[in-house]
Amino acid sequence: MGSTNSTLLKIPNVEVLMQETGFSPAHIIRLHDRFKALDKEGRGHLCPQDFGAIKELAMNPIGDRIIGAFFSPGKEMVDFHTFVKILAHFRPVDKDRPKEPNSPELINSRSNKLKFAFQLYDQDKDGKISRDELLKVLRAMLGMQVTEEQLESIADRTIQEADLDRDDAISFEEFRKSLEKVNIDHKMSIRFLR
Amino acid sequence: MAFLQQFALLLALLIVFSTSCKAATLEVDSVEVGHNYSSKSSATEKTSTSTNDSTDGHAPSVISTLPIVTWKWHHVETPYLVALWILTCWLCKLVCELNHSVTSVFPESGLLIMLGFILGGIVWGADKAQTFKLIPTNFFYYLLPQIILDASYCMPNKLFFSNLGAILIHAIIGTCWNAGTVGIALWACYEGGAMGNLNIGPLQFLLFGALISAVDPVAVIAVFEEVHVNEVLYILVFGESLLNDGVTVVLYNVFDAFVSLGGPKINAAEIIKGIVSFFVVAFGGSFLGVVFAILISMLTRITKNVQVIEAGFIIVLGYLSYLTAEMLSLSAILSITFCGVCCQKYINANMDEKSVTTLRYTLKVMANGSETMIFVFLGVSAIDKNIWVWNTGFILLTIFFVVIFRFIGVFFLNWILNQSRLIPIDITDQFVMAYGGLRGAVAYGLAAILDEKKIPEKNLMLGTTLIVVYFTVILQGITMKPLVQWLKVKKATHSDLTLNGKMNNRAFEHILTAMEDICGRMGDNWWTRHWNYFEDKYVCWLLLKSDARKHKDPIFGAFHKLNLEDATKYVTEGERKGSLDFIRNYDSASVDFKKKLALEYGDITPYITADMSEYDFGIDNVPVTSVMKNPIPSVSLDIHEQDRKSMPDDLSAHHLLAQHLYKSRRDNRPTYSRSHYNTSENPDEMQEIFQRTMRSRLEPFKSAKMGVNPAKKLSKHPKKDSTHKPNGKPADPHRTHPYGDEDFEFSADSASSSEIAGNFHRRSTNTPGAGVDNPAFIPEMDTSPPMRNPPWQTETGNNTAVAPSQRAQGRLPWTPTNLRHLAPLRMSTRSTDSFVMADASLDEEAPEEKPGTHHTRL
């Protein structure tokens, strides 16, 4: 226990972080270890290059977008707090946790999970997934299996499905509606973060 | 009241049936007393037929005159009885389903058992003995396999494998737990004197525990299908019941061997052997199933030429996997289960869609049929006073222990599982899971094959098993639905197939794997991803046809399905409106179209307006709406072009006739062929008219196009070809086969128009509902065998053809995406948008292509 406490003490504001993310000390420590392992030069923050060094991530078709999600626009580094907060999106929702009426929305709530996914599509941050943005994601995910024309038609079709106000783009509201029946808690949660 | 009348009528019918059989049966009985008629056996009862033939008094060996007709009951007796019983059982099902207010309360399985009581009573009344009952051989070899194969083939694959851990734990540990505890508890009670004096040892009790612990998939499916619980619960109960049958049989065999060995001979070595044999049998059976699944998948790669019996291969090979496992004394049930589960994905991709449907329906018919028979015969078998040895203590304690230990086992295992599950199993779900432990025909079958020499109290066990079966199937079955409602168990949510859902699922998977990578830990997604990688790289290469491989992407599959749906909707919509006006009022539509284009895109890019002016020449008499809305007109254009270039002028006259005369269906080909499906065997009149109208609408368009700049197109063609060669691929030889490639061919990179024509011809065979391309109206050459090898398909690679532009080819399948919006004359702005954008990109590289492409597409 001693080592646990000492590691925790090294992290500034660890109490606030645990409060915000709902992670247990064990999780925080594990993530901190991982953070230090990724931060090869020991600068205390991570750069996109650090993420790029993860081999499997490089194979991920939308890996660069996911890396991008860690960095707020204009910034080139992410500190431990932000790192944990991003990962907290994927903590499974615990049902038995008492819900305080006026507590702020948890990071791992359904809409926050959705927002995270949404911003992966919405690269220009205008609150809408345009046809081009969708097309880029689709191209990355479908790869070589389909031709450009097919991609376009799939993108058109996808937009048509979700597009309620007919502005040829998917807003977050429309995005949420289109995924209403999907069990997001299930699909956007990682078991070992519980 | 109507129901009652029908019921009475049916009963009368049944009585007539059974008495007629009875008469014959009694006759035979007089010859061969005590001969037992199997319910359904055909193979095993051969002896009876042959012996009967010899002893037959009806067919005299010397005849004095030529008999015109003779009564040959004994020739057909066995198959006749089998068929008659099948009919009777199915009629019972019919009776059950007549009244929905009854089936909404009673589960069908329970009703069937009760009807079985009645039938059994009739037989008993006529024969004074039970001549028909469920014989284990028939059950295990002729009734059970198809049920298991159907269940496993239709199993939601992904769900099954993602919950495989929980299912296995419940199936293996849960079953062992049930078998062991029920057996031991019963033995303890027996020792305590709760059931009087019985000749049963502890091993026999364990054997009984093993056979009674089988949760029966047949009963479970029958009940749970009516309840619609949420999918995780369903897969847990269903998967468990399916797998634990196999486990039970294995366990049963092990204990049976112990019983034969006898108590004193059992030492530690034998017990260890028993455990080893348990695992070898269970996993060996599963492995054999996987091997057969691979065989089936590989076989379906090459069965496209015998499409008619394609579906049969799966059934036969599945059955063989069952028999082979039985032969090797491995678990047959596990074998056929894994065979079905593993091969479904690949055979569905490999086989033609029609074969998949055929297979599905055939399996459903067989499975439902035998399920019905099993339940009826579970009822019939009960009416037999020989098997009833009453022992209140034994029977009541068995029911008690079966239920209690099931609950304890399920709750305990779920508690362990919940420690590590992402989504824990609810307490209500657990309760339903435990309550859904219905016993069924497998337990009965196992009890019936008990050896009376080894187990003196066989009849007591058989009777008790039957009572447990009735208790669980009827009582628990009836209470299941109210219980599910009362506990507010999460029901299955039906979600529509959407591209958004599919796409986002994919995105979520990628996000999760990325996050796991960032966290640096191996999670569930790590396994999924690596399996996918392995599958893509090796498994698909081995098991999938090349073109099936291309299209197996789920997003793409969803897209394809939605398109088909839309096409169907489109036609239905048109038919609903009756007059097909929606195709005709193109005047306003074309104006509308032009206006819209001009309004929305006129200011964006100059070259679009240039495009506009370029195609303006023909627009007035072109039914833009119809072309815009439906891809097929452009296809038929291609066909016409091909035809025109390939044939002399006099043939175009023939064309004209062929198109404008209403073709009788009878005139050109036989409607029945033994070895081929006719691609449009049910030419819907509406569709024909629809087709004809479309084509005649297109006629002016085509001529306008041909008339205006044929030279230009011809001259540019070589260039276009060279431009597109790099990414185009030569027409595969096999593509010219009409059945060669039945997948919805989206290939936009095909270089020759003949190929695209071929594609569309084939596509039409896939989408009869789309009403798009009735072969009866594709103008065809007189010489060629109709529809088998149309001329535009055979002449591949003729480059003088006025081929539609490559983009047009690529775009063709695209158009149905608009159909969703077509209901009241709505031109999709989105569609024009994509046209324009695509044009914009391509125009830069091949500007001279413009007019042609626009014509082909618009």
mmCIF file of N, CA and C in Angstrom, chain B residues 22 25-26 29 34-37 119-133 380-381 383-386:
data_model
loop_
_atom_site.group_PDB
_atom_site.id
_atom_site.type_symbol
_atom_site.label_atom_id
_atom_site.label_comp_id
_atom_site.label_asym_id
_atom_site.label_seq_id
_atom_site.Cartn_x
_atom_site.Cartn_y
_atom_site.Cartn_z
ATOM 1 N N LYS B 22 -55.213 -48.686 -37.472
ATOM 2 C CA LYS B 22 -55.397 -49.694 -36.461
ATOM 3 C C LYS B 22 -55.858 -51.010 -37.063
ATOM 4 N N THR B 25 -53.074 -52.485 -38.459
ATOM 5 C CA THR B 25 -52.121 -52.871 -37.433
ATOM 6 C C THR B 25 -52.554 -54.152 -36.747
ATOM 7 N N LEU B 26 -53.828 -54.170 -36.419
ATOM 8 C CA LEU B 26 -54.326 -55.348 -35.729
ATOM 9 C C LEU B 26 -54.174 -56.590 -36.594
ATOM 10 N N ASP B 29 -50.815 -57.560 -36.376
ATOM 11 C CA ASP B 29 -50.556 -58.106 -35.053
ATOM 12 C C ASP B 29 -50.979 -59.558 -34.965
ATOM 13 N N GLY B 34 -47.290 -58.728 -31.103
ATOM 14 C CA GLY B 34 -46.359 -57.987 -30.273
ATOM 15 C C GLY B 34 -45.343 -57.181 -31.045
ATOM 16 N N HIS B 35 -45.535 -57.139 -32.321
ATOM 17 C CA HIS B 35 -44.581 -56.352 -33.069
ATOM 18 C C HIS B 35 -44.803 -54.873 -32.779
ATOM 19 N N ASN B 36 -43.748 -54.243 -32.528
ATOM 20 C CA ASN B 36 -43.850 -52.857 -32.101
ATOM 21 C C ASN B 36 -43.653 -51.913 -33.278
ATOM 22 N N TYR B 37 -44.617 -51.051 -33.455
ATOM 23 C CA TYR B 37 -44.489 -50.126 -34.580
ATOM 24 C C TYR B 37 -43.778 -48.876 -34.169
ATOM 25 N N LEU B 119 -54.039 -38.237 -28.614
ATOM 26 C CA LEU B 119 -53.727 -39.216 -29.659
ATOM 27 C C LEU B 119 -53.318 -40.547 -29.055
ATOM 28 N N GLY B 120 -52.482 -40.431 -28.030
ATOM 29 C CA GLY B 120 -52.044 -41.650 -27.358
ATOM 30 C C GLY B 120 -53.237 -42.404 -26.791
ATOM 31 N N GLY B 121 -54.167 -41.645 -26.255
ATOM 32 C CA GLY B 121 -55.368 -42.268 -25.720
ATOM 33 C C GLY B 121 -56.142 -42.998 -26.797
ATOM 34 N N ILE B 122 -56.226 -42.366 -27.969
ATOM 35 C CA ILE B 122 -56.948 -43.013 -29.070
ATOM 36 C C ILE B 122 -56.273 -44.328 -29.440
ATOM 37 N N VAL B 123 -54.955 -44.252 -29.566
ATOM 38 C CA VAL B 123 -54.216 -45.460 -29.939
ATOM 39 C C VAL B 123 -54.408 -46.534 -28.884
ATOM 40 N N TRP B 124 -54.307 -46.097 -27.653
ATOM 41 C CA TRP B 124 -54.463 -47.044 -26.550
ATOM 42 C C TRP B 124 -55.857 -47.671 -26.590
ATOM 43 N N GLY B 125 -56.822 -46.809 -26.818
ATOM 44 C CA GLY B 125 -58.197 -47.290 -26.860
ATOM 45 C C GLY B 125 -58.396 -48.320 -27.960
ATOM 46 N N ALA B 126 -57.724 -48.138 -29.070
ATOM 47 C CA ALA B 126 -57.927 -49.055 -30.184
ATOM 48 C C ALA B 126 -57.102 -50.330 -30.021
ATOM 49 N N ASP B 127 -55.908 -50.165 -29.488
ATOM 50 C CA ASP B 127 -54.971 -51.297 -29.465
ATOM 51 C C ASP B 127 -54.867 -51.984 -28.123
ATOM 52 N N LYS B 128 -55.302 -51.306 -27.109
ATOM 53 C CA LYS B 128 -55.097 -51.780 -25.738
ATOM 54 C C LYS B 128 -53.600 -51.907 -25.402
ATOM 55 N N ALA B 129 -52.799 -51.280 -26.177
ATOM 56 C CA ALA B 129 -51.364 -51.234 -25.879
ATOM 57 C C ALA B 129 -50.787 -50.064 -26.663
ATOM 58 N N GLN B 130 -49.672 -49.565 -26.190
ATOM 59 C CA GLN B 130 -49.106 -48.434 -26.912
ATOM 60 C C GLN B 130 -48.222 -48.958 -28.036
ATOM 61 N N THR B 131 -48.736 -48.915 -29.244
ATOM 62 C CA THR B 131 -47.941 -49.439 -30.354
ATOM 63 C C THR B 131 -47.037 -48.374 -30.952
ATOM 64 N N PHE B 132 -47.335 -47.138 -30.650
ATOM 65 C CA PHE B 132 -46.490 -46.078 -31.204
ATOM 66 C C PHE B 132 -45.846 -45.321 -30.066
ATOM 67 N N LYS B 133 -44.567 -45.225 -30.119
ATOM 68 C CA LYS B 133 -43.931 -44.313 -29.170
ATOM 69 C C LYS B 133 -42.602 -43.822 -29.722
ATOM 70 N N VAL B 380 -47.734 -38.820 -26.670
ATOM 71 C CA VAL B 380 -48.241 -40.148 -27.015
ATOM 72 C C VAL B 380 -47.569 -41.218 -26.152
ATOM 73 N N SER B 381 -46.257 -41.054 -25.971
ATOM 74 C CA SER B 381 -45.509 -42.084 -25.252
ATOM 75 C C SER B 381 -45.986 -42.242 -23.819
ATOM 76 N N ILE B 383 -48.945 -42.418 -22.708
ATOM 77 C CA ILE B 383 -50.124 -43.272 -22.520
ATOM 78 C C ILE B 383 -49.681 -44.720 -22.677
ATOM 79 N N ASP B 384 -49.037 -45.195 -21.686
ATOM 80 C CA ASP B 384 -48.536 -46.553 -21.748
ATOM 81 C C ASP B 384 -48.370 -47.030 -20.317
ATOM 82 N N LYS B 385 -49.206 -47.958 -19.911
ATOM 83 C CA LYS B 385 -49.187 -48.275 -18.486
ATOM 84 C C LYS B 385 -47.950 -49.082 -18.106
ATOM 85 N N ASN B 386 -47.233 -49.581 -19.130
ATOM 86 C CA ASN B 386 -46.045 -50.368 -18.799
ATOM 87 C C ASN B 386 -44.946 -49.528 -18.174
#
